[in-house]
Amino acid sequence: MSDFLRRFAKDFAALDKDSLERLGELYSDDALFCDPLHEVRGLGNLRRYFAQLYANVSDLRFDFYGFDQVREGEGYLRWTMSYRHPRLANGQLIRVEGCSHLLWNGKVHRHRDYFDAGALLYEHAPLIGRLIRWLKRRLA
């Protein structure tokens, strides 16, 4: 079990729109952050990305429950993200399971998130959400 992963998860979960200057404590200046929807390079761009994210959602929360170090400086975090967006799911709380693959050397220099983008976003959009739900039923 990794102390680094637990500490990173605790500090990451504590972030909000008013504490993004703390990203420099977690990420290196040349950090690469990727998820199914974005690729962000560099600490300055990462701050802008998170500022935009926090501006568009409310009740954003990460609950971390898995801390798996595979070797020195590499590991995975498993989490549930919860959030509300006024234009998705009628403002209802949306929950998505995911995991993060991290590489670090003192600070994280590569962060890759894995999650279902449909469950995060598309299934909750007014028009495309109905189509995706219909397709899922047809394929089941």
Tab-separated table of N, CA and C in Angstrom:
chain	number	residue	atom	x	y	z
A	1	MET	N	0.846	-1.178	0.000
A	1	MET	CA	0.000	0.000	0.000
A	1	MET	C	0.893	1.243	0.000
A	2	SER	N	0.530	2.217	-0.775
A	2	SER	CA	1.395	3.370	-0.977
A	2	SER	C	0.945	4.571	-0.155
A	3	ASP	N	1.853	5.092	0.646
A	3	ASP	CA	1.576	6.338	1.354
A	3	ASP	C	1.404	7.477	0.357
A	4	PHE	N	2.200	7.450	-0.728
A	4	PHE	CA	2.076	8.504	-1.733
A	4	PHE	C	0.661	8.527	-2.312
A	5	LEU	N	0.139	7.374	-2.696
A	5	LEU	CA	-1.186	7.321	-3.300
A	5	LEU	C	-2.267	7.803	-2.323
A	6	ARG	N	-2.183	7.400	-1.088
A	6	ARG	CA	-3.168	7.852	-0.091
A	6	ARG	C	-3.079	9.363	0.122
A	7	ARG	N	-1.882	9.879	0.207
A	7	ARG	CA	-1.686	11.319	0.410
A	7	ARG	C	-2.178	12.100	-0.813
A	8	PHE	N	-1.818	11.624	-2.009
A	8	PHE	CA	-2.267	12.283	-3.236
A	8	PHE	C	-3.801	12.290	-3.296
A	9	ALA	N	-4.434	11.148	-3.040
A	9	ALA	CA	-5.898	11.045	-3.094
A	9	ALA	C	-6.540	12.006	-2.101
A	10	LYS	N	-6.018	12.066	-0.896
A	10	LYS	CA	-6.568	12.967	0.128
A	10	LYS	C	-6.451	14.419	-0.325
A	11	ASP	N	-5.282	14.808	-0.825
A	11	ASP	CA	-5.076	16.188	-1.262
A	11	ASP	C	-5.877	16.513	-2.514
A	12	PHE	N	-5.975	15.568	-3.441
A	12	PHE	CA	-6.750	15.787	-4.661
A	12	PHE	C	-8.236	15.948	-4.320
A	13	ALA	N	-8.749	15.107	-3.431
A	13	ALA	CA	-10.164	15.169	-3.053
A	13	ALA	C	-10.491	16.491	-2.352
A	14	ALA	N	-9.497	17.120	-1.735
A	14	ALA	CA	-9.725	18.384	-1.023
A	14	ALA	C	-9.724	19.597	-1.950
A	15	LEU	N	-9.334	19.416	-3.209
A	15	LEU	CA	-9.301	20.547	-4.139
A	15	LEU	C	-10.699	21.082	-4.418
A	16	ASP	N	-10.771	22.374	-4.641
A	16	ASP	CA	-11.992	23.012	-5.114
A	16	ASP	C	-11.592	24.252	-5.907
A	17	LYS	N	-12.568	25.016	-6.365
A	17	LYS	CA	-12.283	26.165	-7.225
A	17	LYS	C	-11.406	27.210	-6.538
A	18	ASP	N	-11.375	27.210	-5.204
A	18	ASP	CA	-10.597	28.203	-4.470
A	18	ASP	C	-9.219	27.721	-4.051
A	19	SER	N	-8.857	26.490	-4.387
A	19	SER	CA	-7.560	25.963	-3.931
A	19	SER	C	-6.714	25.402	-5.072
A	20	LEU	N	-6.974	25.831	-6.289
A	20	LEU	CA	-6.257	25.259	-7.436
A	20	LEU	C	-4.781	25.629	-7.466
A	21	GLU	N	-4.373	26.642	-6.705
A	21	GLU	CA	-2.940	26.948	-6.623
A	21	GLU	C	-2.182	25.787	-6.000
A	22	ARG	N	-2.876	24.902	-5.285
A	22	ARG	CA	-2.242	23.737	-4.653
A	22	ARG	C	-1.906	22.629	-5.646
A	23	LEU	N	-2.363	22.758	-6.910
A	23	LEU	CA	-2.026	21.740	-7.912
A	23	LEU	C	-0.513	21.578	-8.053
A	24	GLY	N	0.232	22.652	-7.859
A	24	GLY	CA	1.686	22.597	-7.941
A	24	GLY	C	2.321	21.742	-6.861
A	25	GLU	N	1.595	21.485	-5.780
A	25	GLU	CA	2.081	20.584	-4.736
A	25	GLU	C	1.897	19.122	-5.135
A	26	LEU	N	0.975	18.872	-6.071
A	26	LEU	CA	0.649	17.508	-6.479
A	26	LEU	C	1.293	17.106	-7.803
A	27	TYR	N	1.420	18.075	-8.732
A	27	TYR	CA	1.854	17.778	-10.098
A	27	TYR	C	3.149	18.513	-10.426
A	28	SER	N	3.984	17.869	-11.240
A	28	SER	CA	5.202	18.506	-11.731
A	28	SER	C	4.847	19.562	-12.775
A	29	ASP	N	5.787	20.455	-13.055
A	29	ASP	CA	5.547	21.533	-14.032
A	29	ASP	C	5.219	20.994	-15.420
A	30	ASP	N	5.769	19.828	-15.760
A	30	ASP	CA	5.564	19.261	-17.102
A	30	ASP	C	4.549	18.119	-17.107
A	31	ALA	N	3.657	18.091	-16.119
A	31	ALA	CA	2.699	16.989	-15.974
A	31	ALA	C	1.829	16.830	-17.224
A	32	LEU	N	1.503	15.577	-17.506
A	32	LEU	CA	0.566	15.226	-18.579
A	32	LEU	C	-0.655	14.591	-17.928
A	33	PHE	N	-1.830	15.185	-18.188
A	33	PHE	CA	-3.097	14.684	-17.660
A	33	PHE	C	-3.962	14.284	-18.846
A	34	CYS	N	-4.469	13.037	-18.831
A	34	CYS	CA	-5.327	12.542	-19.912
A	34	CYS	C	-6.550	11.873	-19.312
A	35	ASP	N	-7.674	12.060	-19.991
A	35	ASP	CA	-8.872	11.287	-19.693
A	35	ASP	C	-9.559	11.018	-21.027
A	36	PRO	N	-10.671	10.303	-21.044
A	36	PRO	CA	-11.298	9.983	-22.338
A	36	PRO	C	-11.736	11.200	-23.147
A	37	LEU	N	-11.782	12.373	-22.534
A	37	LEU	CA	-12.267	13.570	-23.220
A	37	LEU	C	-11.211	14.643	-23.444
A	38	HIS	N	-10.098	14.600	-22.710
A	38	HIS	CA	-9.119	15.684	-22.748
A	38	HIS	C	-7.690	15.156	-22.650
A	39	GLU	N	-6.780	15.964	-23.139
A	39	GLU	CA	-5.347	15.777	-22.889
A	39	GLU	C	-4.786	17.149	-22.564
A	40	VAL	N	-4.158	17.272	-21.396
A	40	VAL	CA	-3.671	18.554	-20.906
A	40	VAL	C	-2.204	18.406	-20.551
A	41	ARG	N	-1.365	19.302	-21.094
A	41	ARG	CA	0.077	19.260	-20.824
A	41	ARG	C	0.513	20.508	-20.077
A	42	GLY	N	1.250	20.311	-19.011
A	42	GLY	CA	1.821	21.415	-18.255
A	42	GLY	C	0.933	21.879	-17.119
A	43	LEU	N	1.578	22.326	-16.057
A	43	LEU	CA	0.881	22.725	-14.842
A	43	LEU	C	-0.054	23.913	-15.076
A	44	GLY	N	0.369	24.896	-15.850
A	44	GLY	CA	-0.489	26.053	-16.120
A	44	GLY	C	-1.762	25.660	-16.844
A	45	ASN	N	-1.632	24.801	-17.853
A	45	ASN	CA	-2.820	24.325	-18.575
A	45	ASN	C	-3.709	23.465	-17.680
A	46	LEU	N	-3.088	22.711	-16.796
A	46	LEU	CA	-3.849	21.886	-15.863
A	46	LEU	C	-4.677	22.762	-14.924
A	47	ARG	N	-4.087	23.860	-14.447
A	47	ARG	CA	-4.843	24.793	-13.598
A	47	ARG	C	-6.034	25.371	-14.360
A	48	ARG	N	-5.824	25.766	-15.603
A	48	ARG	CA	-6.922	26.318	-16.408
A	48	ARG	C	-8.011	25.266	-16.640
A	49	TYR	N	-7.601	24.020	-16.914
A	49	TYR	CA	-8.563	22.939	-17.125
A	49	TYR	C	-9.435	22.729	-15.887
A	50	PHE	N	-8.799	22.632	-14.712
A	50	PHE	CA	-9.562	22.415	-13.495
A	50	PHE	C	-10.414	23.630	-13.137
A	51	ALA	N	-9.928	24.837	-13.407
A	51	ALA	CA	-10.735	26.037	-13.145
A	51	ALA	C	-12.012	26.004	-13.976
A	52	GLN	N	-11.897	25.609	-15.237
A	52	GLN	CA	-13.072	25.509	-16.103
A	52	GLN	C	-14.001	24.396	-15.613
A	53	LEU	N	-13.439	23.274	-15.220
A	53	LEU	CA	-14.234	22.162	-14.709
A	53	LEU	C	-15.046	22.596	-13.493
A	54	TYR	N	-14.392	23.224	-12.523
A	54	TYR	CA	-15.083	23.640	-11.304
A	54	TYR	C	-16.092	24.753	-11.563
A	55	ALA	N	-15.888	25.553	-12.596
A	55	ALA	CA	-16.832	26.622	-12.925
A	55	ALA	C	-18.126	26.076	-13.512
A	56	ASN	N	-18.085	24.898	-14.132
A	56	ASN	CA	-19.241	24.357	-14.843
A	56	ASN	C	-20.044	23.318	-14.073
A	57	VAL	N	-19.533	22.848	-12.952
A	57	VAL	CA	-20.238	21.826	-12.180
A	57	VAL	C	-20.377	22.272	-10.733
A	58	SER	N	-21.265	21.595	-10.021
A	58	SER	CA	-21.372	21.829	-8.579
A	58	SER	C	-21.326	20.477	-7.875
A	59	ASP	N	-21.088	20.531	-6.601
A	59	ASP	CA	-21.032	19.323	-5.764
A	59	ASP	C	-20.037	18.298	-6.314
A	60	LEU	N	-18.949	18.739	-6.912
A	60	LEU	CA	-17.940	17.820	-7.437
A	60	LEU	C	-17.184	17.192	-6.274
A	61	ARG	N	-17.140	15.863	-6.289
A	61	ARG	CA	-16.514	15.138	-5.182
A	61	ARG	C	-15.896	13.848	-5.702
A	62	PHE	N	-14.737	13.511	-5.176
A	62	PHE	CA	-14.071	12.242	-5.461
A	62	PHE	C	-13.979	11.447	-4.171
A	63	ASP	N	-14.483	10.223	-4.210
A	63	ASP	CA	-14.348	9.299	-3.093
A	63	ASP	C	-13.402	8.189	-3.540
A	64	PHE	N	-12.211	8.157	-2.966
A	64	PHE	CA	-11.190	7.176	-3.325
A	64	PHE	C	-11.316	5.953	-2.427
A	65	TYR	N	-11.254	4.766	-3.034
A	65	TYR	CA	-11.384	3.547	-2.242
A	65	TYR	C	-10.368	2.476	-2.613
A	66	GLY	N	-9.542	2.700	-3.618
A	66	GLY	CA	-8.521	1.718	-3.981
A	66	GLY	C	-7.187	2.403	-4.181
A	67	PHE	N	-6.141	1.842	-3.597
A	67	PHE	CA	-4.804	2.439	-3.631
A	67	PHE	C	-3.818	1.325	-3.954
A	68	ASP	N	-3.483	1.177	-5.222
A	68	ASP	CA	-2.706	0.024	-5.662
A	68	ASP	C	-1.389	0.463	-6.292
A	69	GLN	N	-0.312	0.334	-5.536
A	69	GLN	CA	1.007	0.638	-6.080
A	69	GLN	C	1.535	-0.619	-6.756
A	70	VAL	N	1.963	-0.503	-8.012
A	70	VAL	CA	2.460	-1.664	-8.744
A	70	VAL	C	3.981	-1.741	-8.733
A	71	ARG	N	4.617	-0.609	-8.592
A	71	ARG	CA	6.074	-0.539	-8.427
A	71	ARG	C	6.398	0.860	-7.922
A	72	GLU	N	7.641	1.095	-7.595
A	72	GLU	CA	8.042	2.410	-7.097
A	72	GLU	C	7.712	3.475	-8.145
A	73	GLY	N	6.906	4.463	-7.747
A	73	GLY	CA	6.572	5.571	-8.645
A	73	GLY	C	5.458	5.287	-9.628
A	74	GLU	N	4.713	4.185	-9.456
A	74	GLU	CA	3.610	3.869	-10.358
A	74	GLU	C	2.502	3.183	-9.583
A	75	GLY	N	1.262	3.638	-9.829
A	75	GLY	CA	0.140	3.015	-9.158
A	75	GLY	C	-1.198	3.460	-9.712
A	76	TYR	N	-2.235	2.885	-9.132
A	76	TYR	CA	-3.614	3.141	-9.551
A	76	TYR	C	-4.451	3.559	-8.351
A	77	LEU	N	-5.344	4.503	-8.599
A	77	LEU	CA	-6.360	4.881	-7.630
A	77	LEU	C	-7.717	4.508	-8.203
A	78	ARG	N	-8.568	3.912	-7.395
A	78	ARG	CA	-9.948	3.645	-7.814
A	78	ARG	C	-10.847	4.606	-7.054
A	79	TRP	N	-11.864	5.120	-7.766
A	79	TRP	CA	-12.669	6.195	-7.192
A	79	TRP	C	-14.084	6.220	-7.757
A	80	THR	N	-14.921	6.964	-7.047
A	80	THR	CA	-16.244	7.337	-7.522
A	80	THR	C	-16.278	8.853	-7.561
A	81	MET	N	-16.633	9.397	-8.711
A	81	MET	CA	-16.793	10.837	-8.848
A	81	MET	C	-18.286	11.146	-8.839
A	82	SER	N	-18.668	12.168	-8.099
A	82	SER	CA	-20.052	12.636	-8.047
A	82	SER	C	-20.052	14.110	-8.418
A	83	TYR	N	-21.070	14.516	-9.178
A	83	TYR	CA	-21.175	15.932	-9.551
A	83	TYR	C	-22.585	16.244	-10.026
A	84	ARG	N	-22.866	17.526	-10.097
A	84	ARG	CA	-24.110	18.034	-10.675
A	84	ARG	C	-23.756	19.050	-11.746
A	85	HIS	N	-24.506	19.017	-12.820
A	85	HIS	CA	-24.371	20.014	-13.883
A	85	HIS	C	-25.776	20.480	-14.223
A	86	PRO	N	-25.994	21.781	-14.318
A	86	PRO	CA	-27.365	22.265	-14.515
A	86	PRO	C	-28.017	21.801	-15.818
A	87	ARG	N	-27.228	21.448	-16.832
A	87	ARG	CA	-27.802	21.033	-18.112
A	87	ARG	C	-27.777	19.524	-18.333
A	88	LEU	N	-27.379	18.768	-17.331
A	88	LEU	CA	-27.327	17.307	-17.451
A	88	LEU	C	-28.202	16.663	-16.383
A	89	ALA	N	-28.978	15.674	-16.773
A	89	ALA	CA	-29.811	14.886	-15.849
A	89	ALA	C	-30.693	15.783	-14.989
A	90	ASN	N	-31.166	16.886	-15.565
A	90	ASN	CA	-32.024	17.828	-14.822
A	90	ASN	C	-31.394	18.286	-13.511
A	91	GLY	N	-30.072	18.404	-13.495
A	91	GLY	CA	-29.376	18.867	-12.299
A	91	GLY	C	-29.242	17.832	-11.204
A	92	GLN	N	-29.647	16.589	-11.485
A	92	GLN	CA	-29.526	15.513	-10.497
A	92	GLN	C	-28.056	15.125	-10.313
A	93	LEU	N	-27.754	14.520	-9.177
A	93	LEU	CA	-26.406	14.051	-8.897
A	93	LEU	C	-26.059	12.899	-9.840
A	94	ILE	N	-24.910	12.984	-10.462
A	94	ILE	CA	-24.406	11.950	-11.368
A	94	ILE	C	-23.184	11.322	-10.699
A	95	ARG	N	-23.129	9.987	-10.710
A	95	ARG	CA	-21.983	9.270	-10.131
A	95	ARG	C	-21.344	8.407	-11.214
A	96	VAL	N	-20.024	8.405	-11.236
A	96	VAL	CA	-19.272	7.640	-12.221
A	96	VAL	C	-18.103	6.958	-11.516
A	97	GLU	N	-17.934	5.663	-11.802
A	97	GLU	CA	-16.787	4.909	-11.285
A	97	GLU	C	-15.615	5.075	-12.244
A	98	GLY	N	-14.415	5.113	-11.696
A	98	GLY	CA	-13.246	5.208	-12.552
A	98	GLY	C	-11.985	4.841	-11.812
A	99	CYS	N	-10.881	4.933	-12.539
A	99	CYS	CA	-9.580	4.735	-11.918
A	99	CYS	C	-8.567	5.658	-12.579
A	100	SER	N	-7.528	5.940	-11.851
A	100	SER	CA	-6.451	6.798	-12.333
A	100	SER	C	-5.147	6.014	-12.286
A	101	HIS	N	-4.404	6.080	-13.378
A	101	HIS	CA	-3.053	5.525	-13.426
A	101	HIS	C	-2.104	6.698	-13.241
A	102	LEU	N	-1.231	6.605	-12.239
A	102	LEU	CA	-0.319	7.694	-11.915
A	102	LEU	C	1.120	7.230	-12.016
A	103	LEU	N	1.956	8.113	-12.546
A	103	LEU	CA	3.406	7.962	-12.493
A	103	LEU	C	3.934	9.164	-11.726
A	104	TRP	N	4.841	8.930	-10.782
A	104	TRP	CA	5.343	10.032	-9.977
A	104	TRP	C	6.802	9.826	-9.627
A	105	ASN	N	7.419	10.950	-9.354
A	105	ASN	CA	8.769	10.999	-8.814
A	105	ASN	C	8.769	12.211	-7.888
A	106	GLY	N	8.226	12.049	-6.714
A	106	GLY	CA	8.014	13.164	-5.804
A	106	GLY	C	6.664	13.820	-6.054
A	107	LYS	N	6.389	14.148	-7.314
A	107	LYS	CA	5.104	14.694	-7.742
A	107	LYS	C	4.633	13.900	-8.954
A	108	VAL	N	3.343	13.954	-9.229
A	108	VAL	CA	2.790	13.237	-10.370
A	108	VAL	C	3.226	13.935	-11.657
A	109	HIS	N	3.784	13.150	-12.590
A	109	HIS	CA	4.152	13.712	-13.887
A	109	HIS	C	3.304	13.129	-15.012
A	110	ARG	N	2.564	12.057	-14.716
A	110	ARG	CA	1.603	11.513	-15.690
A	110	ARG	C	0.395	10.999	-14.945
A	111	HIS	N	-0.777	11.471	-15.368
A	111	HIS	CA	-2.047	11.102	-14.725
A	111	HIS	C	-3.017	10.753	-15.849
A	112	ARG	N	-3.441	9.508	-15.878
A	112	ARG	CA	-4.391	9.055	-16.909
A	112	ARG	C	-5.634	8.503	-16.216
A	113	ASP	N	-6.775	9.117	-16.490
A	113	ASP	CA	-8.041	8.651	-15.926
A	113	ASP	C	-8.754	7.744	-16.905
A	114	TYR	N	-9.361	6.700	-16.369
A	114	TYR	CA	-10.174	5.765	-17.140
A	114	TYR	C	-11.580	5.759	-16.549
A	115	PHE	N	-12.570	6.046	-17.381
A	115	PHE	CA	-13.968	6.006	-16.970
A	115	PHE	C	-14.838	5.953	-18.212
A	116	ASP	N	-16.095	5.656	-18.011
A	116	ASP	CA	-17.066	5.588	-19.095
A	116	ASP	C	-17.542	7.008	-19.401
A	117	ALA	N	-17.107	7.568	-20.523
A	117	ALA	CA	-17.479	8.937	-20.894
A	117	ALA	C	-18.982	9.066	-21.104
A	118	GLY	N	-19.618	8.006	-21.569
A	118	GLY	CA	-21.066	8.028	-21.725
A	118	GLY	C	-21.769	8.184	-20.393
A	119	ALA	N	-21.320	7.427	-19.392
A	119	ALA	CA	-21.920	7.518	-18.062
A	119	ALA	C	-21.633	8.868	-17.416
A	120	LEU	N	-20.502	9.466	-17.761
A	120	LEU	CA	-20.141	10.768	-17.205
A	120	LEU	C	-20.957	11.887	-17.822
A	121	LEU	N	-21.143	11.836	-19.134
A	121	LEU	CA	-21.652	12.998	-19.841
A	121	LEU	C	-22.770	12.672	-20.818
A	122	TYR	N	-22.476	11.877	-21.819
A	122	TYR	CA	-23.374	11.718	-22.961
A	122	TYR	C	-24.749	11.164	-22.590
A	123	GLU	N	-24.801	10.203	-21.679
A	123	GLU	CA	-26.085	9.596	-21.321
A	123	GLU	C	-27.022	10.582	-20.625
A	124	HIS	N	-26.463	11.689	-20.132
A	124	HIS	CA	-27.253	12.648	-19.374
A	124	HIS	C	-27.614	13.889	-20.179
A	125	ALA	N	-27.115	13.989	-21.399
A	125	ALA	CA	-27.448	15.126	-22.260
A	125	ALA	C	-28.872	14.929	-22.789
A	126	PRO	N	-29.645	16.001	-22.910
A	126	PRO	CA	-31.063	15.868	-23.253
A	126	PRO	C	-31.349	15.055	-24.517
A	127	LEU	N	-30.764	15.346	-25.637
A	127	LEU	CA	-31.109	14.636	-26.875
A	127	LEU	C	-30.292	13.375	-27.085
A	128	ILE	N	-29.006	13.501	-27.019
A	128	ILE	CA	-28.150	12.336	-27.288
A	128	ILE	C	-28.312	11.275	-26.199
A	129	GLY	N	-28.656	11.697	-24.981
A	129	GLY	CA	-28.850	10.741	-23.893
A	129	GLY	C	-29.949	9.740	-24.186
A	130	ARG	N	-31.058	10.216	-24.754
A	130	ARG	CA	-32.153	9.298	-25.107
A	130	ARG	C	-31.693	8.300	-26.156
A	131	LEU	N	-30.942	8.764	-27.135
A	131	LEU	CA	-30.435	7.884	-28.189
A	131	LEU	C	-29.495	6.832	-27.611
A	132	ILE	N	-28.596	7.229	-26.745
A	132	ILE	CA	-27.648	6.284	-26.148
A	132	ILE	C	-28.383	5.258	-25.283
A	133	ARG	N	-29.335	5.706	-24.488
A	133	ARG	CA	-30.103	4.750	-23.672
A	133	ARG	C	-30.867	3.771	-24.555
A	134	TRP	N	-31.449	4.251	-25.649
A	134	TRP	CA	-32.165	3.381	-26.594
A	134	TRP	C	-31.208	2.356	-27.189
A	135	LEU	N	-30.013	2.814	-27.620
A	135	LEU	CA	-29.032	1.908	-28.189
A	135	LEU	C	-28.590	0.846	-27.173
A	136	LYS	N	-28.371	1.241	-25.945
A	136	LYS	CA	-27.965	0.293	-24.907
A	136	LYS	C	-29.031	-0.784	-24.708
A	137	ARG	N	-30.297	-0.366	-24.689
A	137	ARG	CA	-31.388	-1.347	-24.532
A	137	ARG	C	-31.410	-2.313	-25.709
A	138	ARG	N	-31.206	-1.797	-26.913
A	138	ARG	CA	-31.232	-2.641	-28.118
A	138	ARG	C	-30.065	-3.633	-28.145
A	139	LEU	N	-28.935	-3.239	-27.617
A	139	LEU	CA	-27.756	-4.087	-27.646
A	139	LEU	C	-27.705	-5.084	-26.491
A	140	ALA	N	-28.513	-4.844	-25.482
A	140	ALA	CA	-28.483	-5.718	-24.284
A	140	ALA	C	-29.098	-7.077	-24.563
